Amino acid sequence: MSSHHLRNISVSQFESFLELVHCMDITHKGGHHQKWTRSDLTRPIIFQKKIDPIPEFIVKNNLRVLGYSKENFFEVLESIKEVVKNKSEYILIDCKK
């Protein structure tokens, strides 16, 4: 059982995670929402940048869109795992030490 919680994830932490999993920011200027995408996603990742920390259900829904678990989220942020592109899909692998 993980001791990490998704209830206090800051906007900057979530943006860092999205960059690490090869997502691209497609936000238009002047909006209150962040919109991110990746070539294999059918829906964009959307959250409000003015609400910090991001509500837990928003983080969970966006992780579901990406196909990652809560554990995957923290493994990527802590550099235990990294995301690499393999043909047209993105996979998690262990980081090289």
PDB file of N, CA, C and O in Angstrom, residues 4 7-10 18 23-24 29 31 33-34 42 57 79 82 86 88 91 95:
ATOM      1  N   HIS A   4       1.656   7.550  -0.522  1.00  0.00           N
ATOM      2  CA  HIS A   4       1.457   8.774  -1.285  1.00  0.00           C
ATOM      3  C   HIS A   4      -0.032   9.027  -1.502  1.00  0.00           C
ATOM      4  O   HIS A   4      -0.817   8.104  -1.644  1.00  0.00           O
ATOM      5  N   ARG A   7      -4.093  14.033  -3.127  1.00  0.00           N
ATOM      6  CA  ARG A   7      -4.934  15.160  -2.749  1.00  0.00           C
ATOM      7  C   ARG A   7      -4.196  16.498  -2.652  1.00  0.00           C
ATOM      8  O   ARG A   7      -4.836  17.525  -2.560  1.00  0.00           O
ATOM      9  N   ASN A   8      -2.902  16.523  -2.660  1.00  0.00           N
ATOM     10  CA  ASN A   8      -2.167  17.784  -2.555  1.00  0.00           C
ATOM     11  C   ASN A   8      -1.186  17.967  -3.712  1.00  0.00           C
ATOM     12  O   ASN A   8      -0.086  18.474  -3.524  1.00  0.00           O
ATOM     13  N   ILE A   9      -1.583  17.590  -4.910  1.00  0.00           N
ATOM     14  CA  ILE A   9      -0.713  17.722  -6.078  1.00  0.00           C
ATOM     15  C   ILE A   9      -0.835  19.156  -6.599  1.00  0.00           C
ATOM     16  O   ILE A   9      -1.921  19.602  -6.953  1.00  0.00           O
ATOM     17  N   SER A  10       0.287  19.853  -6.633  1.00  0.00           N
ATOM     18  CA  SER A  10       0.270  21.239  -7.107  1.00  0.00           C
ATOM     19  C   SER A  10       0.217  21.271  -8.640  1.00  0.00           C
ATOM     20  O   SER A  10       0.524  20.274  -9.305  1.00  0.00           O
ATOM     21  N   LEU A  18       3.405  15.760 -16.559  1.00  0.00           N
ATOM     22  CA  LEU A  18       2.955  15.718 -17.958  1.00  0.00           C
ATOM     23  C   LEU A  18       4.113  15.880 -18.926  1.00  0.00           C
ATOM     24  O   LEU A  18       4.160  15.234 -19.964  1.00  0.00           O
ATOM     25  N   CYS A  23       3.844  14.679 -22.787  1.00  0.00           N
ATOM     26  CA  CYS A  23       2.657  15.425 -23.204  1.00  0.00           C
ATOM     27  C   CYS A  23       3.065  16.825 -23.634  1.00  0.00           C
ATOM     28  O   CYS A  23       4.099  17.341 -23.208  1.00  0.00           O
ATOM     29  N   MET A  24       2.238  17.430 -24.450  1.00  0.00           N
ATOM     30  CA  MET A  24       2.530  18.743 -24.995  1.00  0.00           C
ATOM     31  C   MET A  24       1.415  19.709 -24.597  1.00  0.00           C
ATOM     32  O   MET A  24       0.234  19.387 -24.720  1.00  0.00           O
ATOM     33  N   LYS A  29      -3.636  31.265 -25.196  1.00  0.00           N
ATOM     34  CA  LYS A  29      -3.368  32.379 -24.288  1.00  0.00           C
ATOM     35  C   LYS A  29      -4.655  32.921 -23.682  1.00  0.00           C
ATOM     36  O   LYS A  29      -5.692  32.967 -24.328  1.00  0.00           O
ATOM     37  N   GLY A  31      -6.569  31.818 -21.241  1.00  0.00           N
ATOM     38  CA  GLY A  31      -7.545  30.917 -20.642  1.00  0.00           C
ATOM     39  C   GLY A  31      -7.213  30.563 -19.206  1.00  0.00           C
ATOM     40  O   GLY A  31      -6.105  30.789 -18.733  1.00  0.00           O
ATOM     41  N   HIS A  33      -7.741  27.405 -18.182  1.00  0.00           N
ATOM     42  CA  HIS A  33      -7.532  25.963 -18.220  1.00  0.00           C
ATOM     43  C   HIS A  33      -6.199  25.623 -18.865  1.00  0.00           C
ATOM     44  O   HIS A  33      -5.729  26.324 -19.749  1.00  0.00           O
ATOM     45  N   GLN A  34      -5.615  24.549 -18.403  1.00  0.00           N
ATOM     46  CA  GLN A  34      -4.446  23.959 -19.051  1.00  0.00           C
ATOM     47  C   GLN A  34      -4.966  22.814 -19.900  1.00  0.00           C
ATOM     48  O   GLN A  34      -5.796  22.027 -19.442  1.00  0.00           O
ATOM     49  N   THR A  42      -6.860   9.871 -26.977  1.00  0.00           N
ATOM     50  CA  THR A  42      -8.089  10.185 -27.698  1.00  0.00           C
ATOM     51  C   THR A  42      -8.765  11.433 -27.123  1.00  0.00           C
ATOM     52  O   THR A  42      -9.605  12.022 -27.791  1.00  0.00           O
ATOM     53  N   PHE A  57      -9.931  14.293  -7.631  1.00  0.00           N
ATOM     54  CA  PHE A  57     -10.687  13.619  -8.682  1.00  0.00           C
ATOM     55  C   PHE A  57     -10.234  14.067 -10.077  1.00  0.00           C
ATOM     56  O   PHE A  57     -10.271  13.280 -11.017  1.00  0.00           O
ATOM     57  N   SER A  79      11.560   9.630 -10.405  1.00  0.00           N
ATOM     58  CA  SER A  79      12.582   9.107 -11.331  1.00  0.00           C
ATOM     59  C   SER A  79      12.892   7.633 -11.111  1.00  0.00           C
ATOM     60  O   SER A  79      14.023   7.191 -11.324  1.00  0.00           O
ATOM     61  N   GLU A  82      10.642   5.760 -16.178  1.00  0.00           N
ATOM     62  CA  GLU A  82      10.564   6.800 -17.198  1.00  0.00           C
ATOM     63  C   GLU A  82       9.685   6.302 -18.339  1.00  0.00           C
ATOM     64  O   GLU A  82       9.484   5.109 -18.509  1.00  0.00           O
ATOM     65  N   ASN A  86       7.663   3.761 -27.915  1.00  0.00           N
ATOM     66  CA  ASN A  86       7.986   2.534 -28.630  1.00  0.00           C
ATOM     67  C   ASN A  86       7.005   2.424 -29.790  1.00  0.00           C
ATOM     68  O   ASN A  86       5.850   2.065 -29.586  1.00  0.00           O
ATOM     69  N   SER A  88       4.281   3.475 -31.815  1.00  0.00           N
ATOM     70  CA  SER A  88       3.202   4.450 -31.638  1.00  0.00           C
ATOM     71  C   SER A  88       2.638   4.457 -30.217  1.00  0.00           C
ATOM     72  O   SER A  88       1.621   5.093 -29.956  1.00  0.00           O
ATOM     73  N   ILE A  91       5.563   3.609 -23.205  1.00  0.00           N
ATOM     74  CA  ILE A  91       5.667   2.566 -22.184  1.00  0.00           C
ATOM     75  C   ILE A  91       6.518   3.043 -21.027  1.00  0.00           C
ATOM     76  O   ILE A  91       7.397   3.913 -21.190  1.00  0.00           O
ATOM     77  N   CYS A  95      14.252   3.306 -14.701  1.00  0.00           N
ATOM     78  CA  CYS A  95      15.308   4.263 -15.017  1.00  0.00           C
ATOM     79  C   CYS A  95      16.655   3.598 -14.873  1.00  0.00           C
ATOM     80  O   CYS A  95      16.862   2.752 -14.009  1.00  0.00           O
TER      81      CYS A  95
END
